[in-house]
Amino acid sequence: MGPQHPATHGVLKVILDLEGERITKSTVVMGFLHRGVEKLAEHGTYHQFIPHTDRLDYVCAMYNNFAYCRAVEKLMNITVPERAEYLRTIVAEIQRIIGHLFWLGTQALDIGAMTVFFYTFRDREILLDWFDELCGARLTTSWYRIGGVERDFTDSLEAKVRGFLDYFPPKIDEYVVFLEKNRIWLARTVGVAVISAEDALSFGLSGPTLRGSGVDYDLRKYESYGAYPKCEFSVPVGKNGDTYDRYWIRIEEMRESVKIIQQCMDQMPKEGAVMADVPSVTLPPKDRVFTNLESMIQQFKLFSQGFDAPAGEIYCGTEAHKGELGFYIVSTGGGNPYRLKIRSPSFIHMGAFDHMARGYMIADAVTIFGSYDIVMGECDR
């Protein structure tokens, strides 16, 4: 099955052993999209690698930026300014909504419910237009920086965010109306691809895939970062460990994301720095780069030579919309990492595919692919 099958969500090949139409064994064949991203990190400076992270999970490019920048900040022991932390958290939750909208639309489309796809992409388009205004791109977006963000929100963007917080919750209810009594959707998700809490933990699953099995674990709560410690929100947890529970969790997470964004908008300082002031590590503001010789030289040296990182190794995990996205960095000093390893949830989750597919029908394999919300750019790297 695959790698040309559209429901494999990219160039993924799975060899299925069948008894009739029931799956007895499945062997996942990956690597068609391997681009050596981790190796590229060793041959560029820490700042130069940020745009490479966009290309991992290109559905939610900025969350990759966020996870990587947090790892480098942990290595360099940099504290991000308060306003920048709020801005980062707001955009991270917008990315979570974008990711879940993309997932919901394509999962419904794969299973046979076409209408939902058009509704989710209608609302996703609004958010992509914001990114165009924020950083000049819609797909491979890059706005997070080591020590903060590239630029502040404009007044018009803040107004659009606040308007969306009123607009979006009724739209989530619309999606649910389409699916909650849809016989095809229920038949294809309820009791399909069940995995127990014990097995989910054993396979290293995370995010909605893990929480759908009843495991209450979310890095935003239990290893909190950004502005999450100052926000009140719930972590939806399933009971049955099936595809329907994983769908329900993503729906509820979108509702919680709206609450988080609302609290961040209300609590965020009206003014303040959006980049840490560490000239040996962080980039100078663009307006100074264009008008000040010292700032231009500072930016040039940070990109071309890098900063002198301390020797050591760190791991930093971030709760992306798919699950735990982690960066492990080994430094021997100098301007580029000696080794960089990415813990991508898509890759980890594919390890459980054979376990979750056995005994189900060929058509259910499509449901299981979608249940993980895989993106092969992140999976193969």
mmCIF file of C-alpha atoms in Angstrom:
data_model
loop_
_atom_site.group_PDB
_atom_site.id
_atom_site.type_symbol
_atom_site.label_atom_id
_atom_site.label_comp_id
_atom_site.label_asym_id
_atom_site.label_seq_id
_atom_site.Cartn_x
_atom_site.Cartn_y
_atom_site.Cartn_z
ATOM 1 C CA MET A 1 0.000 0.000 0.000
ATOM 2 C CA GLY A 2 1.604 3.247 -1.140
ATOM 3 C CA PRO A 3 3.815 5.154 -1.598
ATOM 4 C CA GLN A 4 1.480 6.577 -4.268
ATOM 5 C CA HIS A 5 -1.720 6.170 -2.228
ATOM 6 C CA PRO A 6 -3.067 9.622 -1.244
ATOM 7 C CA ALA A 7 -4.297 8.380 2.141
ATOM 8 C CA THR A 8 -0.763 7.475 3.237
ATOM 9 C CA HIS A 9 -0.253 11.228 3.801
ATOM 10 C CA GLY A 10 2.964 11.372 1.855
ATOM 11 C CA VAL A 11 5.485 8.960 0.387
ATOM 12 C CA LEU A 12 4.914 6.107 2.836
ATOM 13 C CA LYS A 13 4.887 2.443 1.858
ATOM 14 C CA VAL A 14 3.308 -0.295 3.957
ATOM 15 C CA ILE A 15 3.545 -3.986 3.111
ATOM 16 C CA LEU A 16 0.332 -5.656 4.308
ATOM 17 C CA ASP A 17 0.012 -9.386 4.956
ATOM 18 C CA LEU A 18 -3.658 -10.316 4.588
ATOM 19 C CA GLU A 19 -6.057 -13.087 5.392
ATOM 20 C CA GLY A 20 -8.960 -12.239 3.138
ATOM 21 C CA GLU A 21 -9.311 -8.504 3.758
ATOM 22 C CA ARG A 22 -8.057 -8.618 7.324
ATOM 23 C CA ILE A 23 -4.556 -7.452 8.175
ATOM 24 C CA THR A 24 -2.372 -10.085 9.845
ATOM 25 C CA LYS A 25 0.880 -8.116 9.702
ATOM 26 C CA SER A 26 2.051 -4.746 8.409
ATOM 27 C CA THR A 27 5.609 -3.682 7.679
ATOM 28 C CA VAL A 28 6.183 0.048 7.397
ATOM 29 C CA VAL A 29 8.764 1.149 4.814
ATOM 30 C CA MET A 30 9.939 4.724 5.337
ATOM 31 C CA GLY A 31 12.769 6.893 4.097
ATOM 32 C CA PHE A 32 11.456 8.037 0.695
ATOM 33 C CA LEU A 33 11.513 11.654 1.892
ATOM 34 C CA HIS A 34 14.748 11.523 3.891
ATOM 35 C CA ARG A 35 16.692 14.746 3.301
ATOM 36 C CA GLY A 36 19.411 14.502 5.959
ATOM 37 C CA VAL A 37 18.060 17.467 7.905
ATOM 38 C CA GLU A 38 19.800 16.461 11.131
ATOM 39 C CA LYS A 39 23.117 16.220 9.289
ATOM 40 C CA LEU A 40 22.588 19.667 7.769
ATOM 41 C CA ALA A 41 22.410 21.074 11.312
ATOM 42 C CA GLU A 42 26.010 20.002 11.918
ATOM 43 C CA HIS A 43 27.253 22.046 8.962
ATOM 44 C CA GLY A 44 25.532 25.351 9.688
ATOM 45 C CA THR A 45 25.277 27.761 12.588
ATOM 46 C CA TYR A 46 22.478 27.540 15.136
ATOM 47 C CA HIS A 47 20.691 30.509 13.545
ATOM 48 C CA GLN A 48 21.053 29.104 10.024
ATOM 49 C CA PHE A 49 19.224 25.909 10.977
ATOM 50 C CA ILE A 50 15.946 27.634 11.933
ATOM 51 C CA PRO A 51 14.520 27.689 8.346
ATOM 52 C CA HIS A 52 15.351 23.984 7.956
ATOM 53 C CA THR A 53 12.976 23.168 10.808
ATOM 54 C CA ASP A 54 10.071 24.712 8.826
ATOM 55 C CA ARG A 55 10.386 21.864 6.358
ATOM 56 C CA LEU A 56 9.846 19.091 8.915
ATOM 57 C CA ASP A 57 6.137 19.291 9.675
ATOM 58 C CA TYR A 58 5.247 21.819 6.982
ATOM 59 C CA VAL A 59 1.576 21.771 8.034
ATOM 60 C CA CYS A 60 2.596 23.489 11.291
ATOM 61 C CA ALA A 61 5.980 24.931 10.378
ATOM 62 C CA MET A 62 6.237 27.464 13.195
ATOM 63 C CA TYR A 63 5.830 24.877 15.934
ATOM 64 C CA ASN A 64 9.066 23.271 14.701
ATOM 65 C CA ASN A 65 10.763 26.668 14.969
ATOM 66 C CA PHE A 66 9.443 27.018 18.516
ATOM 67 C CA ALA A 67 10.681 23.598 19.618
ATOM 68 C CA TYR A 68 14.142 24.134 18.123
ATOM 69 C CA CYS A 69 14.584 27.661 19.513
ATOM 70 C CA ARG A 70 13.580 26.436 22.983
ATOM 71 C CA ALA A 71 16.273 23.741 22.793
ATOM 72 C CA VAL A 72 19.009 26.220 21.835
ATOM 73 C CA GLU A 73 17.838 28.645 24.544
ATOM 74 C CA LYS A 74 18.115 25.821 27.069
ATOM 75 C CA LEU A 75 21.659 25.092 25.854
ATOM 76 C CA MET A 76 22.628 28.768 26.077
ATOM 77 C CA ASN A 77 20.630 29.450 29.280
ATOM 78 C CA ILE A 78 18.749 32.382 27.709
ATOM 79 C CA THR A 79 15.633 33.894 29.292
ATOM 80 C CA VAL A 80 13.039 35.102 26.793
ATOM 81 C CA PRO A 81 11.303 38.471 27.536
ATOM 82 C CA GLU A 82 7.773 38.259 28.950
ATOM 83 C CA ARG A 83 5.944 39.803 25.991
ATOM 84 C CA ALA A 84 7.817 37.517 23.603
ATOM 85 C CA GLU A 85 6.752 34.480 25.654
ATOM 86 C CA TYR A 86 3.108 35.489 25.329
ATOM 87 C CA LEU A 87 3.460 36.116 21.593
ATOM 88 C CA ARG A 88 5.130 32.739 21.126
ATOM 89 C CA THR A 89 2.394 30.963 23.050
ATOM 90 C CA ILE A 90 -0.376 32.688 21.078
ATOM 91 C CA VAL A 91 1.160 31.719 17.735
ATOM 92 C CA ALA A 92 1.886 28.182 18.982
ATOM 93 C CA GLU A 93 -1.796 27.698 19.823
ATOM 94 C CA ILE A 94 -2.849 29.189 16.493
ATOM 95 C CA GLN A 95 -0.569 26.600 14.891
ATOM 96 C CA ARG A 96 -2.221 23.889 16.994
ATOM 97 C CA ILE A 97 -5.630 24.953 15.673
ATOM 98 C CA ILE A 98 -4.278 24.985 12.094
ATOM 99 C CA GLY A 99 -2.851 21.499 12.579
ATOM 100 C CA HIS A 100 -6.057 20.075 14.015
ATOM 101 C CA LEU A 101 -8.170 21.722 11.283
ATOM 102 C CA PHE A 102 -5.931 20.170 8.645
ATOM 103 C CA TRP A 103 -6.134 16.807 10.395
ATOM 104 C CA LEU A 104 -9.915 16.884 10.817
ATOM 105 C CA GLY A 105 -10.564 17.845 7.207
ATOM 106 C CA THR A 106 -8.226 15.257 5.691
ATOM 107 C CA GLN A 107 -9.203 12.467 8.111
ATOM 108 C CA ALA A 108 -12.884 12.970 7.276
ATOM 109 C CA LEU A 109 -12.026 13.101 3.561
ATOM 110 C CA ASP A 110 -10.029 9.861 3.775
ATOM 111 C CA ILE A 111 -12.897 8.088 5.508
ATOM 112 C CA GLY A 112 -15.614 9.376 3.181
ATOM 113 C CA ALA A 113 -17.036 12.579 4.695
ATOM 114 C CA MET A 114 -16.117 15.257 2.167
ATOM 115 C CA THR A 115 -18.103 18.273 3.428
ATOM 116 C CA VAL A 116 -16.094 18.787 6.619
ATOM 117 C CA PHE A 117 -12.932 19.240 4.563
ATOM 118 C CA PHE A 118 -14.265 22.417 2.934
ATOM 119 C CA TYR A 119 -15.391 23.903 6.254
ATOM 120 C CA THR A 120 -12.086 23.265 8.059
ATOM 121 C CA PHE A 121 -10.043 24.641 5.182
ATOM 122 C CA ARG A 122 -12.270 27.729 5.044
ATOM 123 C CA ASP A 123 -11.283 28.594 8.613
ATOM 124 C CA ARG A 124 -7.671 27.485 8.203
ATOM 125 C CA GLU A 125 -7.335 29.946 5.329
ATOM 126 C CA ILE A 126 -8.080 32.829 7.698
ATOM 127 C CA LEU A 127 -5.193 31.832 9.948
ATOM 128 C CA LEU A 128 -2.762 31.353 7.057
ATOM 129 C CA ASP A 129 -3.506 34.909 5.946
ATOM 130 C CA TRP A 130 -2.421 36.060 9.410
ATOM 131 C CA PHE A 131 0.917 34.332 8.950
ATOM 132 C CA ASP A 132 1.326 36.107 5.648
ATOM 133 C CA GLU A 133 0.951 39.386 7.542
ATOM 134 C CA LEU A 134 3.149 38.254 10.433
ATOM 135 C CA CYS A 135 6.162 36.891 8.571
ATOM 136 C CA GLY A 136 5.472 37.105 4.828
ATOM 137 C CA ALA A 137 4.832 33.395 4.223
ATOM 138 C CA ARG A 138 1.930 30.944 4.464
ATOM 139 C CA LEU A 139 3.543 27.499 4.357
ATOM 140 C CA THR A 140 7.198 27.418 5.408
ATOM 141 C CA THR A 141 6.730 30.162 7.952
ATOM 142 C CA SER A 142 9.637 31.363 10.098
ATOM 143 C CA TRP A 143 9.131 33.932 12.851
ATOM 144 C CA TYR A 144 10.506 32.397 16.042
ATOM 145 C CA ARG A 145 14.099 33.307 16.817
ATOM 146 C CA ILE A 146 16.615 32.161 19.408
ATOM 147 C CA GLY A 147 15.830 34.443 22.349
ATOM 148 C CA GLY A 148 12.439 35.695 21.170
ATOM 149 C CA VAL A 149 10.612 36.447 17.928
ATOM 150 C CA GLU A 150 11.498 38.250 14.723
ATOM 151 C CA ARG A 151 8.927 41.040 15.116
ATOM 152 C CA ASP A 152 5.977 42.144 17.257
ATOM 153 C CA PHE A 153 2.293 41.866 16.372
ATOM 154 C CA THR A 154 0.826 44.807 14.487
ATOM 155 C CA ASP A 155 -2.323 46.491 15.844
ATOM 156 C CA SER A 156 -4.361 45.079 12.965
ATOM 157 C CA LEU A 157 -3.150 41.544 13.696
ATOM 158 C CA GLU A 158 -4.067 41.837 17.377
ATOM 159 C CA ALA A 159 -7.552 42.972 16.364
ATOM 160 C CA LYS A 160 -7.889 40.035 13.960
ATOM 161 C CA VAL A 161 -6.869 37.563 16.665
ATOM 162 C CA ARG A 162 -9.466 38.940 19.075
ATOM 163 C CA GLY A 163 -12.130 38.814 16.375
ATOM 164 C CA PHE A 164 -11.300 35.190 15.584
ATOM 165 C CA LEU A 165 -11.738 34.201 19.245
ATOM 166 C CA ASP A 166 -15.423 35.131 18.941
ATOM 167 C CA TYR A 167 -15.827 33.706 15.438
ATOM 168 C CA PHE A 168 -14.241 30.272 15.882
ATOM 169 C CA PRO A 169 -16.012 28.409 18.761
ATOM 170 C CA PRO A 170 -19.358 28.176 16.872
ATOM 171 C CA LYS A 171 -17.442 26.798 13.878
ATOM 172 C CA ILE A 172 -16.094 23.934 16.000
ATOM 173 C CA ASP A 173 -19.708 23.093 16.840
ATOM 174 C CA GLU A 174 -20.421 23.017 13.083
ATOM 175 C CA TYR A 175 -17.751 20.367 12.491
ATOM 176 C CA VAL A 176 -19.162 18.243 15.308
ATOM 177 C CA VAL A 177 -22.702 18.475 13.910
ATOM 178 C CA PHE A 178 -21.449 17.074 10.595
ATOM 179 C CA LEU A 179 -19.782 14.077 12.227
ATOM 180 C CA GLU A 180 -21.368 13.163 15.562
ATOM 181 C CA LYS A 181 -24.346 11.381 13.943
ATOM 182 C CA ASN A 182 -22.717 10.476 10.639
ATOM 183 C CA ARG A 183 -23.119 6.689 10.388
ATOM 184 C CA ILE A 184 -20.099 6.268 8.115
ATOM 185 C CA TRP A 185 -17.850 8.332 10.413
ATOM 186 C CA LEU A 186 -18.967 6.435 13.506
ATOM 187 C CA ALA A 187 -18.599 3.028 11.823
ATOM 188 C CA ARG A 188 -15.069 3.904 10.655
ATOM 189 C CA THR A 189 -13.807 5.375 13.964
ATOM 190 C CA VAL A 190 -15.597 3.857 16.981
ATOM 191 C CA GLY A 191 -13.717 0.781 18.175
ATOM 192 C CA VAL A 192 -11.156 1.032 15.346
ATOM 193 C CA ALA A 193 -7.376 0.952 15.967
ATOM 194 C CA VAL A 194 -7.730 0.492 19.712
ATOM 195 C CA ILE A 195 -4.543 0.741 21.785
ATOM 196 C CA SER A 196 -4.404 0.423 25.562
ATOM 197 C CA ALA A 197 -2.704 2.919 27.862
ATOM 198 C CA GLU A 198 0.035 0.391 28.678
ATOM 199 C CA ASP A 199 0.779 -0.322 25.027
ATOM 200 C CA ALA A 200 0.633 3.374 24.119
ATOM 201 C CA LEU A 201 3.270 4.136 26.756
ATOM 202 C CA SER A 202 5.348 1.130 25.677
ATOM 203 C CA PHE A 203 5.458 2.366 22.069
ATOM 204 C CA GLY A 204 6.386 5.904 23.194
ATOM 205 C CA LEU A 205 3.236 7.519 21.844
ATOM 206 C CA SER A 206 2.449 11.105 22.794
ATOM 207 C CA GLY A 207 -0.017 13.917 22.151
ATOM 208 C CA PRO A 208 -3.647 13.101 21.240
ATOM 209 C CA THR A 209 -2.634 9.535 20.298
ATOM 210 C CA LEU A 210 -1.469 8.890 23.865
ATOM 211 C CA ARG A 211 -4.191 10.890 25.604
ATOM 212 C CA GLY A 212 -6.839 9.031 23.596
ATOM 213 C CA SER A 213 -5.801 5.907 25.513
ATOM 214 C CA GLY A 214 -6.503 7.590 28.844
ATOM 215 C CA VAL A 215 -3.008 8.802 29.746
ATOM 216 C CA ASP A 216 -3.136 12.336 31.159
ATOM 217 C CA TYR A 217 0.190 13.690 29.908
ATOM 218 C CA ASP A 218 0.763 17.040 28.242
ATOM 219 C CA LEU A 219 4.109 18.866 28.330
ATOM 220 C CA ARG A 220 2.327 22.219 28.427
ATOM 221 C CA LYS A 221 1.049 21.213 31.889
ATOM 222 C CA TYR A 222 3.692 18.937 33.338
ATOM 223 C CA GLU A 223 6.903 20.478 31.988
ATOM 224 C CA SER A 224 5.381 23.883 31.414
ATOM 225 C CA TYR A 225 7.019 26.521 29.219
ATOM 226 C CA GLY A 226 6.208 29.811 27.479
ATOM 227 C CA ALA A 227 3.143 31.519 28.970
ATOM 228 C CA TYR A 228 1.350 28.230 29.705
ATOM 229 C CA PRO A 229 2.035 28.371 33.475
ATOM 230 C CA LYS A 230 -0.042 31.581 33.608
ATOM 231 C CA CYS A 231 -2.994 30.111 31.708
ATOM 232 C CA GLU A 232 -5.813 27.927 32.947
ATOM 233 C CA PHE A 233 -6.783 25.142 30.566
ATOM 234 C CA SER A 234 -7.808 21.496 30.622
ATOM 235 C CA VAL A 235 -6.124 18.488 29.048
ATOM 236 C CA PRO A 236 -8.773 16.329 27.310
ATOM 237 C CA VAL A 237 -8.263 12.613 27.986
ATOM 238 C CA GLY A 238 -10.046 9.710 26.280
ATOM 239 C CA LYS A 239 -11.236 6.391 27.676
ATOM 240 C CA ASN A 240 -11.352 3.805 24.904
ATOM 241 C CA GLY A 241 -8.103 4.355 23.014
ATOM 242 C CA ASP A 242 -9.864 4.195 19.643
ATOM 243 C CA THR A 243 -9.875 6.507 16.632
ATOM 244 C CA TYR A 244 -13.047 8.250 17.789
ATOM 245 C CA ASP A 245 -11.466 9.229 21.122
ATOM 246 C CA ARG A 246 -8.465 10.658 19.313
ATOM 247 C CA TYR A 247 -10.850 12.693 17.133
ATOM 248 C CA TRP A 248 -12.763 13.947 20.183
ATOM 249 C CA ILE A 249 -9.545 14.996 21.917
ATOM 250 C CA ARG A 250 -8.474 17.132 18.954
ATOM 251 C CA ILE A 251 -11.882 18.811 18.870
ATOM 252 C CA GLU A 252 -11.629 19.619 22.582
ATOM 253 C CA GLU A 253 -8.033 20.790 22.215
ATOM 254 C CA MET A 254 -9.158 23.402 19.700
ATOM 255 C CA ARG A 255 -11.632 24.700 22.273
ATOM 256 C CA GLU A 256 -8.875 24.827 24.892
ATOM 257 C CA SER A 257 -6.540 26.604 22.456
ATOM 258 C CA VAL A 258 -9.120 29.389 22.092
ATOM 259 C CA LYS A 259 -9.152 29.767 25.902
ATOM 260 C CA ILE A 260 -5.347 29.893 26.057
ATOM 261 C CA ILE A 261 -5.108 32.515 23.305
ATOM 262 C CA GLN A 262 -7.797 34.613 25.003
ATOM 263 C CA GLN A 263 -5.951 34.550 28.327
ATOM 264 C CA CYS A 264 -2.630 35.394 26.671
ATOM 265 C CA MET A 265 -4.159 38.342 24.818
ATOM 266 C CA ASP A 266 -5.642 39.668 28.056
ATOM 267 C CA GLN A 267 -2.540 39.121 30.213
ATOM 268 C CA MET A 268 0.187 40.105 27.743
ATOM 269 C CA PRO A 269 2.089 43.322 28.609
ATOM 270 C CA LYS A 270 1.117 46.129 26.257
ATOM 271 C CA GLU A 271 4.743 46.953 25.574
ATOM 272 C CA GLY A 272 8.093 45.272 26.025
ATOM 273 C CA ALA A 273 11.012 43.652 24.262
ATOM 274 C CA VAL A 274 10.365 40.761 21.905
ATOM 275 C CA MET A 275 13.992 39.603 21.838
ATOM 276 C CA ALA A 276 16.420 38.847 24.656
ATOM 277 C CA ASP A 277 19.285 41.335 24.844
ATOM 278 C CA VAL A 278 22.258 38.989 24.587
ATOM 279 C CA PRO A 279 24.369 40.530 21.782
ATOM 280 C CA SER A 280 26.777 37.564 21.635
ATOM 281 C CA VAL A 281 23.868 35.182 20.850
ATOM 282 C CA THR A 282 20.649 36.952 19.810
ATOM 283 C CA LEU A 283 20.022 38.876 16.605
ATOM 284 C CA PRO A 284 19.676 42.673 16.626
ATOM 285 C CA PRO A 285 16.386 44.311 15.533
ATOM 286 C CA LYS A 286 16.046 44.702 11.769
ATOM 287 C CA ASP A 287 15.595 48.455 11.930
ATOM 288 C CA ARG A 288 19.024 48.698 13.582
ATOM 289 C CA VAL A 289 20.595 46.286 11.077
ATOM 290 C CA PHE A 290 19.542 48.597 8.233
ATOM 291 C CA THR A 291 20.732 51.804 9.912
ATOM 292 C CA ASN A 292 23.604 50.850 12.229
ATOM 293 C CA LEU A 293 26.950 49.405 11.102
ATOM 294 C CA GLU A 294 27.669 47.584 14.378
ATOM 295 C CA SER A 295 24.282 45.845 14.277
ATOM 296 C CA MET A 296 24.807 44.806 10.670
ATOM 297 C CA ILE A 297 28.185 43.291 11.554
ATOM 298 C CA GLN A 298 26.649 41.580 14.604
ATOM 299 C CA GLN A 299 23.976 39.905 12.457
ATOM 300 C CA PHE A 300 26.493 38.925 9.773
ATOM 301 C CA LYS A 301 28.828 37.277 12.289
ATOM 302 C CA LEU A 302 26.025 35.440 14.114
ATOM 303 C CA PHE A 303 24.770 33.921 10.860
ATOM 304 C CA SER A 304 28.100 33.221 9.181
ATOM 305 C CA GLN A 305 30.244 32.216 12.190
ATOM 306 C CA GLY A 306 27.677 31.541 14.880
ATOM 307 C CA PHE A 307 28.012 32.047 18.625
ATOM 308 C CA ASP A 308 30.261 30.073 20.944
ATOM 309 C CA ALA A 309 28.002 27.479 22.559
ATOM 310 C CA PRO A 310 29.166 25.742 25.747
ATOM 311 C CA ALA A 311 30.182 22.094 25.511
ATOM 312 C CA GLY A 312 27.484 19.717 26.733
ATOM 313 C CA GLU A 313 24.255 18.049 25.699
ATOM 314 C CA ILE A 314 20.600 18.907 26.245
ATOM 315 C CA TYR A 315 17.171 17.592 25.332
ATOM 316 C CA CYS A 316 14.122 19.810 25.135
ATOM 317 C CA GLY A 317 10.634 18.471 24.427
ATOM 318 C CA THR A 318 7.723 20.622 23.241
ATOM 319 C CA GLU A 319 4.025 19.651 23.051
ATOM 320 C CA ALA A 320 3.300 20.057 19.348
ATOM 321 C CA HIS A 321 -0.170 19.284 17.978
ATOM 322 C CA LYS A 322 0.942 15.773 16.931
ATOM 323 C CA GLY A 323 2.727 14.955 20.190
ATOM 324 C CA GLU A 324 6.116 15.465 21.788
ATOM 325 C CA LEU A 325 8.506 17.168 19.367
ATOM 326 C CA GLY A 326 11.974 17.084 20.900
ATOM 327 C CA PHE A 327 15.425 18.325 19.939
ATOM 328 C CA TYR A 328 18.545 16.697 21.361
ATOM 329 C CA ILE A 329 21.689 18.773 20.877
ATOM 330 C CA VAL A 330 25.279 17.720 21.529
ATOM 331 C CA SER A 331 27.725 20.630 21.600
ATOM 332 C CA THR A 332 31.509 20.499 21.723
ATOM 333 C CA GLY A 333 31.713 24.282 21.661
ATOM 334 C CA GLY A 334 31.837 26.545 18.641
ATOM 335 C CA GLY A 335 29.168 27.906 16.360
ATOM 336 C CA ASN A 336 27.402 24.731 15.226
ATOM 337 C CA PRO A 337 26.136 21.587 16.964
ATOM 338 C CA TYR A 338 28.346 18.487 16.945
ATOM 339 C CA ARG A 339 25.157 16.375 16.740
ATOM 340 C CA LEU A 340 21.462 17.177 16.511
ATOM 341 C CA LYS A 341 18.714 14.577 16.809
ATOM 342 C CA ILE A 342 15.006 15.264 16.296
ATOM 343 C CA ARG A 343 12.370 13.251 18.152
ATOM 344 C CA SER A 344 9.502 13.529 15.693
ATOM 345 C CA PRO A 345 6.112 12.200 16.862
ATOM 346 C CA SER A 346 5.192 11.033 13.334
ATOM 347 C CA PHE A 347 8.172 8.662 13.262
ATOM 348 C CA ILE A 348 7.584 7.324 16.777
ATOM 349 C CA HIS A 349 3.884 6.749 16.136
ATOM 350 C CA MET A 350 4.513 4.717 12.989
ATOM 351 C CA GLY A 351 6.279 2.175 15.208
ATOM 352 C CA ALA A 352 2.889 1.233 16.656
ATOM 353 C CA PHE A 353 1.206 0.780 13.268
ATOM 354 C CA ASP A 354 1.574 -3.020 13.065
ATOM 355 C CA HIS A 355 0.265 -3.449 16.611
ATOM 356 C CA MET A 356 -2.759 -1.231 15.965
ATOM 357 C CA ALA A 357 -3.575 -2.609 12.491
ATOM 358 C CA ARG A 358 -3.661 -6.356 13.178
ATOM 359 C CA GLY A 359 -7.106 -7.841 12.870
ATOM 360 C CA TYR A 360 -8.640 -4.834 11.125
ATOM 361 C CA MET A 361 -9.689 -4.470 7.485
ATOM 362 C CA ILE A 362 -7.543 -3.049 4.663
ATOM 363 C CA ALA A 363 -9.737 0.071 4.611
ATOM 364 C CA ASP A 364 -9.018 0.607 8.311
ATOM 365 C CA ALA A 365 -5.330 1.088 7.509
ATOM 366 C CA VAL A 366 -6.308 4.454 6.017
ATOM 367 C CA THR A 367 -8.045 5.378 9.267
ATOM 368 C CA ILE A 368 -4.967 4.433 11.294
ATOM 369 C CA PHE A 369 -2.623 6.560 9.135
ATOM 370 C CA GLY A 370 -4.911 9.514 9.681
ATOM 371 C CA SER A 371 -5.336 8.767 13.365
ATOM 372 C CA TYR A 372 -1.634 9.528 13.919
ATOM 373 C CA ASP A 373 -1.792 12.766 11.909
ATOM 374 C CA ILE A 374 1.500 11.897 10.237
ATOM 375 C CA VAL A 375 3.501 14.179 7.950
ATOM 376 C CA MET A 376 6.305 12.354 6.170
ATOM 377 C CA GLY A 377 8.568 15.404 6.063
ATOM 378 C CA GLU A 378 8.756 15.169 9.837
ATOM 379 C CA CYS A 379 8.755 11.358 9.897
ATOM 380 C CA ASP A 380 11.696 10.792 7.507
ATOM 381 C CA ARG A 381 13.447 14.103 8.110
#
